[in-house]
Structure formats: C-alpha cells, structure tokens
Coordinates of N, CA and C in Angstrom, one line a residue:
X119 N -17.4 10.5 3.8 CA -16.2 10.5 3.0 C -16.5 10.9 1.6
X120 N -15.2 11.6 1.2 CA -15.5 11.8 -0.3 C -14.4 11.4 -1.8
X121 N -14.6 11.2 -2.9 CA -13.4 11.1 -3.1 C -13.7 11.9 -4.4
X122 N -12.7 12.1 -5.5 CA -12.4 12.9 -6.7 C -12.9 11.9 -7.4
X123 N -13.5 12.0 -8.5 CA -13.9 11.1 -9.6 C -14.0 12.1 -11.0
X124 N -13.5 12.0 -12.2 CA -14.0 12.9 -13.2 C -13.5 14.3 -12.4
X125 N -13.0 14.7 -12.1 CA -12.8 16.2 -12.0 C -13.7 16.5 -10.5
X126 N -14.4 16.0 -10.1 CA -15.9 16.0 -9.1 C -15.6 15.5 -8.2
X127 N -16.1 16.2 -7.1 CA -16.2 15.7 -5.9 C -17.5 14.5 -5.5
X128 N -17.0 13.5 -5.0 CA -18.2 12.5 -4.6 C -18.4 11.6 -3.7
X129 N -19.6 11.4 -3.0 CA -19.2 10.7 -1.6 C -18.8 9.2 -1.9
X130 N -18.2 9.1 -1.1 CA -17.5 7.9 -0.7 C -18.8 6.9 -0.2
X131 N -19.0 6.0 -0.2 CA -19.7 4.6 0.5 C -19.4 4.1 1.4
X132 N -17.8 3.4 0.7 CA -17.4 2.4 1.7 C -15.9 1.9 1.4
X133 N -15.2 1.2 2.3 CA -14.0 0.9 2.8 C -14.0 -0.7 2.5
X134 N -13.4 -1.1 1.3 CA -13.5 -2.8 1.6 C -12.4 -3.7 1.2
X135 N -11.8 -3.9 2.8 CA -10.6 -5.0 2.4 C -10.9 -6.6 2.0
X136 N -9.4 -6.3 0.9 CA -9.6 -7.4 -0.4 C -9.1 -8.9 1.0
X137 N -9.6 -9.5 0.5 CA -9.4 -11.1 1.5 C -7.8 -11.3 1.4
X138 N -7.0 -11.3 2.6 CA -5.6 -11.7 2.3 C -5.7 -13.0 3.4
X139 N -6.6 -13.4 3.2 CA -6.7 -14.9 3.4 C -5.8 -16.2 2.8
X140 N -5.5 -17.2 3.8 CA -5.1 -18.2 2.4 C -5.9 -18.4 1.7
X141 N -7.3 -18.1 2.0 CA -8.1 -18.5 0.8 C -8.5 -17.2 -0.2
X142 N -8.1 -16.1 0.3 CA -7.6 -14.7 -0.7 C -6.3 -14.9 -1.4
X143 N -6.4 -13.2 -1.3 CA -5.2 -13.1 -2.4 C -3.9 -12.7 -1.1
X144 N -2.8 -13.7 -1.2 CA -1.6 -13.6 -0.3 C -0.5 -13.3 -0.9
X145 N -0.5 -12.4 -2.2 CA 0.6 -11.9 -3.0 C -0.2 -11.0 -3.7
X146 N 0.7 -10.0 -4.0 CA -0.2 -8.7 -4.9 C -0.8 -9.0 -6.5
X147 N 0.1 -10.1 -7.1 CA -0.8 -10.7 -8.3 C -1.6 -11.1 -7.8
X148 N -2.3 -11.8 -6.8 CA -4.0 -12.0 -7.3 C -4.7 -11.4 -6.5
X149 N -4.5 -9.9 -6.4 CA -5.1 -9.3 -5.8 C -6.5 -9.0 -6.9
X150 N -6.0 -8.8 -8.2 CA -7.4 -8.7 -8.9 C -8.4 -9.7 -9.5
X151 N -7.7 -10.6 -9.6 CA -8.7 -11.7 -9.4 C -9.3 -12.0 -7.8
X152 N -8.9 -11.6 -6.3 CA -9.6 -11.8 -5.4 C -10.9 -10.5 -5.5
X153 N -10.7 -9.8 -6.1 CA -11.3 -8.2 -6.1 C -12.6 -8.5 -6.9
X154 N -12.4 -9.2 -8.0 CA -12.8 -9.7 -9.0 C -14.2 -10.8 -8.2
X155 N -13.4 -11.5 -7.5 CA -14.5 -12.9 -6.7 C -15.2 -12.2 -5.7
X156 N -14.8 -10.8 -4.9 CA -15.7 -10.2 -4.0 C -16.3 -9.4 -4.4
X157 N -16.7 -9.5 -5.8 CA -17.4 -8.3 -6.6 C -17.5 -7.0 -5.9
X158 N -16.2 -6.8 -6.2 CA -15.8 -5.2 -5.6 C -15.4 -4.4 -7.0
X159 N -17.3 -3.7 -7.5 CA -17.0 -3.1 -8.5 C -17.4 -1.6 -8.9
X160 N -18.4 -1.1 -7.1 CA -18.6 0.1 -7.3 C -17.3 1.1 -7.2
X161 N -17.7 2.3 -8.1 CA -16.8 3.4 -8.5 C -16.9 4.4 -7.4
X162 N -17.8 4.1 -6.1 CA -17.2 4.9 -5.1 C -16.6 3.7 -4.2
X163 N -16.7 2.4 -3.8 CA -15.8 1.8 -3.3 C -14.2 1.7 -3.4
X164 N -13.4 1.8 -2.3 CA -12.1 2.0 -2.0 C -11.6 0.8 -1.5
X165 N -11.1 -0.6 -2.2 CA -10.6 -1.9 -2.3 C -9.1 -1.4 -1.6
X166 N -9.0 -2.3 -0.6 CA -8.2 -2.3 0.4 C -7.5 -3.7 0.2
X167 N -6.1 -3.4 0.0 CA -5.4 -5.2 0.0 C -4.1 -5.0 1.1
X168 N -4.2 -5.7 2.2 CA -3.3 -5.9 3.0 C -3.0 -5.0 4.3
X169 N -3.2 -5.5 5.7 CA -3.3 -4.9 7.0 C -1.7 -4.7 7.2
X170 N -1.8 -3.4 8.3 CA -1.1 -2.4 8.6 C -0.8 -3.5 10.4
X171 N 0.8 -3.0 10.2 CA 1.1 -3.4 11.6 C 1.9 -2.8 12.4
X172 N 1.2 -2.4 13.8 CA 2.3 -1.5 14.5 C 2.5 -2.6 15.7
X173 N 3.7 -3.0 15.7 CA 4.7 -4.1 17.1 C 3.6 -5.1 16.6
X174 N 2.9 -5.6 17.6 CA 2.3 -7.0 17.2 C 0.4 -6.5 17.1
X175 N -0.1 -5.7 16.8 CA -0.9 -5.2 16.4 C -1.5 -5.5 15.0
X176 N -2.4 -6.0 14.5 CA -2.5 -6.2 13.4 C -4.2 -5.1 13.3
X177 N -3.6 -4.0 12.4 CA -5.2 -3.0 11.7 C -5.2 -3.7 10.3
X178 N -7.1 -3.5 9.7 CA -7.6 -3.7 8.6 C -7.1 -2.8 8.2
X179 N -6.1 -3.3 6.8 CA -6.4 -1.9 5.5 C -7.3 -0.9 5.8
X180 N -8.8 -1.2 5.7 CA -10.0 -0.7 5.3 C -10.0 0.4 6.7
X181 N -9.8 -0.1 7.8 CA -9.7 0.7 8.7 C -8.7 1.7 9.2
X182 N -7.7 1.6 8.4 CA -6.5 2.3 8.6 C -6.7 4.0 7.2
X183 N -7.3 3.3 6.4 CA -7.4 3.5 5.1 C -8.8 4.6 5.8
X184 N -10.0 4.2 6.3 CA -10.7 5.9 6.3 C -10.2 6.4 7.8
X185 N -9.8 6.3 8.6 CA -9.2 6.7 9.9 C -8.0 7.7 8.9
X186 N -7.1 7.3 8.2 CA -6.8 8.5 7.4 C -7.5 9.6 6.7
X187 N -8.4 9.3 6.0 CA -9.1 10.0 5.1 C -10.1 10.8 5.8
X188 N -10.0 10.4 7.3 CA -11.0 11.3 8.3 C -10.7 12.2 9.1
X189 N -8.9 11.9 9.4 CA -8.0 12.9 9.8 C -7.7 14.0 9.0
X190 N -7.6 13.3 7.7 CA -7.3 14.2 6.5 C -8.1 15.2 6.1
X191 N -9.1 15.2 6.4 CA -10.3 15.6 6.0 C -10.8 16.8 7.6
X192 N -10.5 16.4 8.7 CA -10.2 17.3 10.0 C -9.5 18.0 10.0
X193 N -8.2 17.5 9.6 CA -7.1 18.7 10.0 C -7.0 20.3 8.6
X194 N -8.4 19.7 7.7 CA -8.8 20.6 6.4 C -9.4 21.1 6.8
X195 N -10.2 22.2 8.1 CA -11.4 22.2 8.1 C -12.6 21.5 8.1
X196 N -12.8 20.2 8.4 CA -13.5 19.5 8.2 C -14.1 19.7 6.4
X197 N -13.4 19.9 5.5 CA -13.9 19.9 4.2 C -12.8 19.1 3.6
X198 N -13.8 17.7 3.0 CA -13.0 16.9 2.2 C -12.4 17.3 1.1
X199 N -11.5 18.2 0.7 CA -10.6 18.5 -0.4 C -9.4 18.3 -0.7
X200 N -9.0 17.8 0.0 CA -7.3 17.0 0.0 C -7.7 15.2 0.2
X201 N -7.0 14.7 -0.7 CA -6.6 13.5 -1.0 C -5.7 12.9 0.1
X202 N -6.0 11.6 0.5 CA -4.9 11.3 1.7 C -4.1 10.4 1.4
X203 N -4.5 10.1 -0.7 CA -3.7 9.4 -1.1 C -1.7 9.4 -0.9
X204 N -1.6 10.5 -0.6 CA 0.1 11.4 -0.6 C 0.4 11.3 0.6
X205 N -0.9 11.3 1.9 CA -0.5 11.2 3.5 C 0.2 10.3 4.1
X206 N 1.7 10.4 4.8 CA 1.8 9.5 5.7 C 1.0 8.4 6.7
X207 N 1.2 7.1 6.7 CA 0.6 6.6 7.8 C 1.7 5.3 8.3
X208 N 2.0 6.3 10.3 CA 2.8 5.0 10.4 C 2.3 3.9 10.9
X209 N 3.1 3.2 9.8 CA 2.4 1.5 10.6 C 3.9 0.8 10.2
X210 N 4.3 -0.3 11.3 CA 5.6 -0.8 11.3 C 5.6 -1.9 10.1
X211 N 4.6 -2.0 9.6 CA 5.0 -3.5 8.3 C 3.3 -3.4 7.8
X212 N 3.7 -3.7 6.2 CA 2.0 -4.3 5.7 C 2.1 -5.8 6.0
X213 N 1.1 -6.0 6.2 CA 1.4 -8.0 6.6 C -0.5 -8.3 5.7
X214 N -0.3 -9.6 5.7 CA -1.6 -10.3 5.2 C -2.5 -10.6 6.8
X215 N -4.4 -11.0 6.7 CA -4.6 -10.7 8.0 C -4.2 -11.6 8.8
X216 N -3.3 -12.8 9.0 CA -2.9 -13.7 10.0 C -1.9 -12.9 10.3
X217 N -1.2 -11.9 9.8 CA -0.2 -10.9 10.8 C 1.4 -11.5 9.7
X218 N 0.8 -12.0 8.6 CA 2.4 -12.6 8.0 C 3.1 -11.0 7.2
X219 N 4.2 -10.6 7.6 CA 4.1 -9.6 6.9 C 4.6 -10.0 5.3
X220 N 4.5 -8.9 5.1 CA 5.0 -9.1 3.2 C 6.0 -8.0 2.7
X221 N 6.6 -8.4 1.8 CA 7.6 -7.1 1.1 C 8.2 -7.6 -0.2
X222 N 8.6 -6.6 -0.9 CA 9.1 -6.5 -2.2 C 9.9 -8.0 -2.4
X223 N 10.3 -9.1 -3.2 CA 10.3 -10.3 -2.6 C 11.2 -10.7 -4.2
X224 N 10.9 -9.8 -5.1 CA 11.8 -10.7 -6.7 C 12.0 -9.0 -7.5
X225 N 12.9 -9.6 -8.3 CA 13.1 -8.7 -9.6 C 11.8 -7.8 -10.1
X226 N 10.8 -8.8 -10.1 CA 9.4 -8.5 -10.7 C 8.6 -8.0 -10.1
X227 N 9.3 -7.1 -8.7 CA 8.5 -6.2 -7.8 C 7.0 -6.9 -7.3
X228 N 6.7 -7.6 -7.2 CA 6.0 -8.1 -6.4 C 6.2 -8.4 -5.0
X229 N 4.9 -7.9 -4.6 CA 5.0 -8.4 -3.2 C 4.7 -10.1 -2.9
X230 N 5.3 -10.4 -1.7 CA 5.6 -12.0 -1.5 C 5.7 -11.9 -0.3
X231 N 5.3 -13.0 0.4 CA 5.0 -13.1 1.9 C 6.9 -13.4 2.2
X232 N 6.9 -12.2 3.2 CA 8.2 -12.4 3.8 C 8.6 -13.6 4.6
X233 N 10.4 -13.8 3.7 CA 10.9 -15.3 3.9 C 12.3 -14.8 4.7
X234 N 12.9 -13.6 5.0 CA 14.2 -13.4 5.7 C 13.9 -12.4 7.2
X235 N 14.7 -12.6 7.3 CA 14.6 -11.8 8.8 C 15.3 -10.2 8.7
X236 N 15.8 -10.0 7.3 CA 15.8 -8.6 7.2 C 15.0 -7.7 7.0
X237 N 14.8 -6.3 8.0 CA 13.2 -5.9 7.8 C 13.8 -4.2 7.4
X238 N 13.8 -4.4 6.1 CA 13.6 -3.2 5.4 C 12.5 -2.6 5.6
X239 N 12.8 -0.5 5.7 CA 11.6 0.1 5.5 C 10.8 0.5 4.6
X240 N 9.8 0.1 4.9 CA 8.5 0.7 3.7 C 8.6 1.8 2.4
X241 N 8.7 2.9 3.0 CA 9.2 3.7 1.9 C 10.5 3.1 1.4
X242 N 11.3 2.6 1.2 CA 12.9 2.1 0.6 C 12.4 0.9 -0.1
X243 N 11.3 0.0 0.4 CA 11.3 -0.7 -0.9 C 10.0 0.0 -1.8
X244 N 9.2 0.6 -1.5 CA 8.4 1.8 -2.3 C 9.3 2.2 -4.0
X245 N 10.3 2.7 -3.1 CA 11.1 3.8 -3.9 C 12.0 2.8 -4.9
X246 N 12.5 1.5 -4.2 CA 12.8 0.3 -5.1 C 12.0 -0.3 -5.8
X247 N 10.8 -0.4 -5.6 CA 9.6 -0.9 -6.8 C 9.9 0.1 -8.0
X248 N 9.7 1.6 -7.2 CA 9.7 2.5 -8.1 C 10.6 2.9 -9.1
X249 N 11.9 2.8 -9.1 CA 12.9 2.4 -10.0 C 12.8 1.5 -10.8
X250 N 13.1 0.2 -10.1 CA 13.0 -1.0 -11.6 C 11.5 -0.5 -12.7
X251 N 10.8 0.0 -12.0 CA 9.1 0.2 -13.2 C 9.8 1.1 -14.0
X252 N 10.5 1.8 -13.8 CA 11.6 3.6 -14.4 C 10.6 4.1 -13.9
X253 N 9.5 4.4 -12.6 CA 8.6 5.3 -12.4 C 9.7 6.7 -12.1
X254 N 10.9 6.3 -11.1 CA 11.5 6.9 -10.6 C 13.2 6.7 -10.5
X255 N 13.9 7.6 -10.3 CA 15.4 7.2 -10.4 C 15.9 7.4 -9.1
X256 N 16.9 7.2 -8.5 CA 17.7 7.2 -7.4 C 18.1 8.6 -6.9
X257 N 17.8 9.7 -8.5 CA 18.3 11.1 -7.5 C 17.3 11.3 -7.0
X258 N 15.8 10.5 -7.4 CA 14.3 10.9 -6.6 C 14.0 10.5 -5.0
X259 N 15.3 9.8 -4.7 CA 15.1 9.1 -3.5 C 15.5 10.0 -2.5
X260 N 14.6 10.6 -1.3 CA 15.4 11.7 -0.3 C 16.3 10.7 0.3
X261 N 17.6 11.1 0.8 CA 18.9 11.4 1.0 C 18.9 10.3 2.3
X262 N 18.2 10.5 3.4 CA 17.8 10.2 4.6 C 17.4 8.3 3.6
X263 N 16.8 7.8 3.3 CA 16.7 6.4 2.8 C 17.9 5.9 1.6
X264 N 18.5 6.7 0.7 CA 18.8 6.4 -0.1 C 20.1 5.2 -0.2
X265 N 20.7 5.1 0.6 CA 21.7 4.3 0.7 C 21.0 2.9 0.7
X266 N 19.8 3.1 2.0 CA 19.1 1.8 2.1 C 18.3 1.1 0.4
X267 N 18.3 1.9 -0.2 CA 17.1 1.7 -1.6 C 18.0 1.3 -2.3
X268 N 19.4 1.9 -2.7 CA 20.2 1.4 -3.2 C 21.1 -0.2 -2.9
X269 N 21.0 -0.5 -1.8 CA 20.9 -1.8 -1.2 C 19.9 -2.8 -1.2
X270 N 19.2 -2.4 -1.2 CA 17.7 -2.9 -1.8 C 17.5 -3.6 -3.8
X271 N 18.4 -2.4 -4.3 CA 18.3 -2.5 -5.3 C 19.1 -3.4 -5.7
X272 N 20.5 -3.6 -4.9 CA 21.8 -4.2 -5.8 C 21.6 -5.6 -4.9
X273 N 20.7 -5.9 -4.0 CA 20.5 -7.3 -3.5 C 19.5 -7.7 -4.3
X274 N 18.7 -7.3 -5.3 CA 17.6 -7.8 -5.8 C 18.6 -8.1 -7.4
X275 N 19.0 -7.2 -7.6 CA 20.2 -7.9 -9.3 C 20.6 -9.1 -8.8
X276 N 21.7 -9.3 -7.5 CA 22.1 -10.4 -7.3 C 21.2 -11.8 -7.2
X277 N 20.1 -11.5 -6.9 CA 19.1 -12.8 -6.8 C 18.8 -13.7 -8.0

C-alpha cells in the first residue's frame, strides 16, 4: 500500500483500528485521546475509528479501509496513484465493534451511539455535518439526497 505524504509517494505499513470498545472510544470525541492510549503515532499508519455494516454483518474499519485502497489501486493498473480517500464504499451503517451503530446525534455534529429507530443515510448526514461546520451549503448537496439533508438539518435546530 501507498499513501501521499509531502507531495511523495510512500508505502503504507499498516491499517489500525482505533478501539470502539466500551473501553475505547464510543463517540468520535475521544477518538483522539483512544489514538493517543494506542500509541498510534506512525506517519505511515492509517488510524481507523469505527466498523462498517452490511445487514447484520459487522467489517473492521481497518479492513474495509485497505480492501478499498487495494481495489483502488487494481482497477489503476495496479499503480498506487489515486487516493481511495473520494471512493465509495457500500456498507449499510458505521456502528462501534459490538455492532451498535452510530450517527450524527446533536447540533455539535458529533457522532453518538444511535438512540432512535430512524435510519438516515450516510452521505445525508455527511453532507449535514458538512453544513453546520459551513464546510458546505445545501446547493452542494446532489439533488437525489437533498430533501433528506435538509430534514436532517431542520430536525437537529429543533432539538
């Protein structure tokens, strides 16, 4: 595996998901203090926080995370030059690893272990983080989600 550093191409090591243990980090604030306690501090390591779920399936981050970057990297010619940071990957929910899923959860865009039985999609609350930060605005949102994000949006004012 390789990844961009400084302008440079450089190999990759290793894949290492952050503990979403109860005794990890089970919300995305302490994800760096868990990062922090598993002394995950090389500059070619790729810190993975939170497993990928398709139906009742539970994948590691870490393994979903170079299984991309290996496809990505195949369907190039086998030459690592594209980033698989921008690539799709479908997985039906991020969840913590006991399979709890998680999603956008307050005003303060944080992730929080999911408490309702409405199951918004991935990209829509993505695109809703991405607003409240002003990363992005609502005409940035393709057309196909946007109703949903905007719903997203005006249920989180109300809270």
């Amino acid at each position: 595996m390789w990844v961009k550093r400084d302008g440079y191409r450089k190999a990759m090591e290793e894949f290492i998901d952050i503990d979403s243990t109860a005794e990890g980090a089970t919300k995305y604030t302490d994800v760096k203090e868990q990062k922090e306690k598993q002394a995950v501090t090389d500059p070619n390591a790729y810190a993975v926080w939170g497993y990928g779920k398709l139906g009742d399936v539970v994948y590691s981050g870490s393994a979903l995370a170079a299984s991309l970057t290996a496809y990505t990297d195949a369907v190039n010619g086998d030459i690592p030059n594209v980033s698989p940071s921008n690539k799709t990957l479908s997985i039906g929910a991020i969840c913590l690893a006991d399979g709890t899923e998680i999603m956008l959860a307050d005003k303060n865009s944080r992730l929080a272990p999911r408490s309702d039985e409405r199951k918004p999609q991935g990209m829509a609350l993505v695109y809703a983080a991405l607003i409240q930060k002003g990363l992005k605005t609502i005409d940035d949102v393709p057309a196909r989600i946007r109703a949903e994000v905007e719903a997203l949006l005006a249920e989180q004012d109300h809270e």
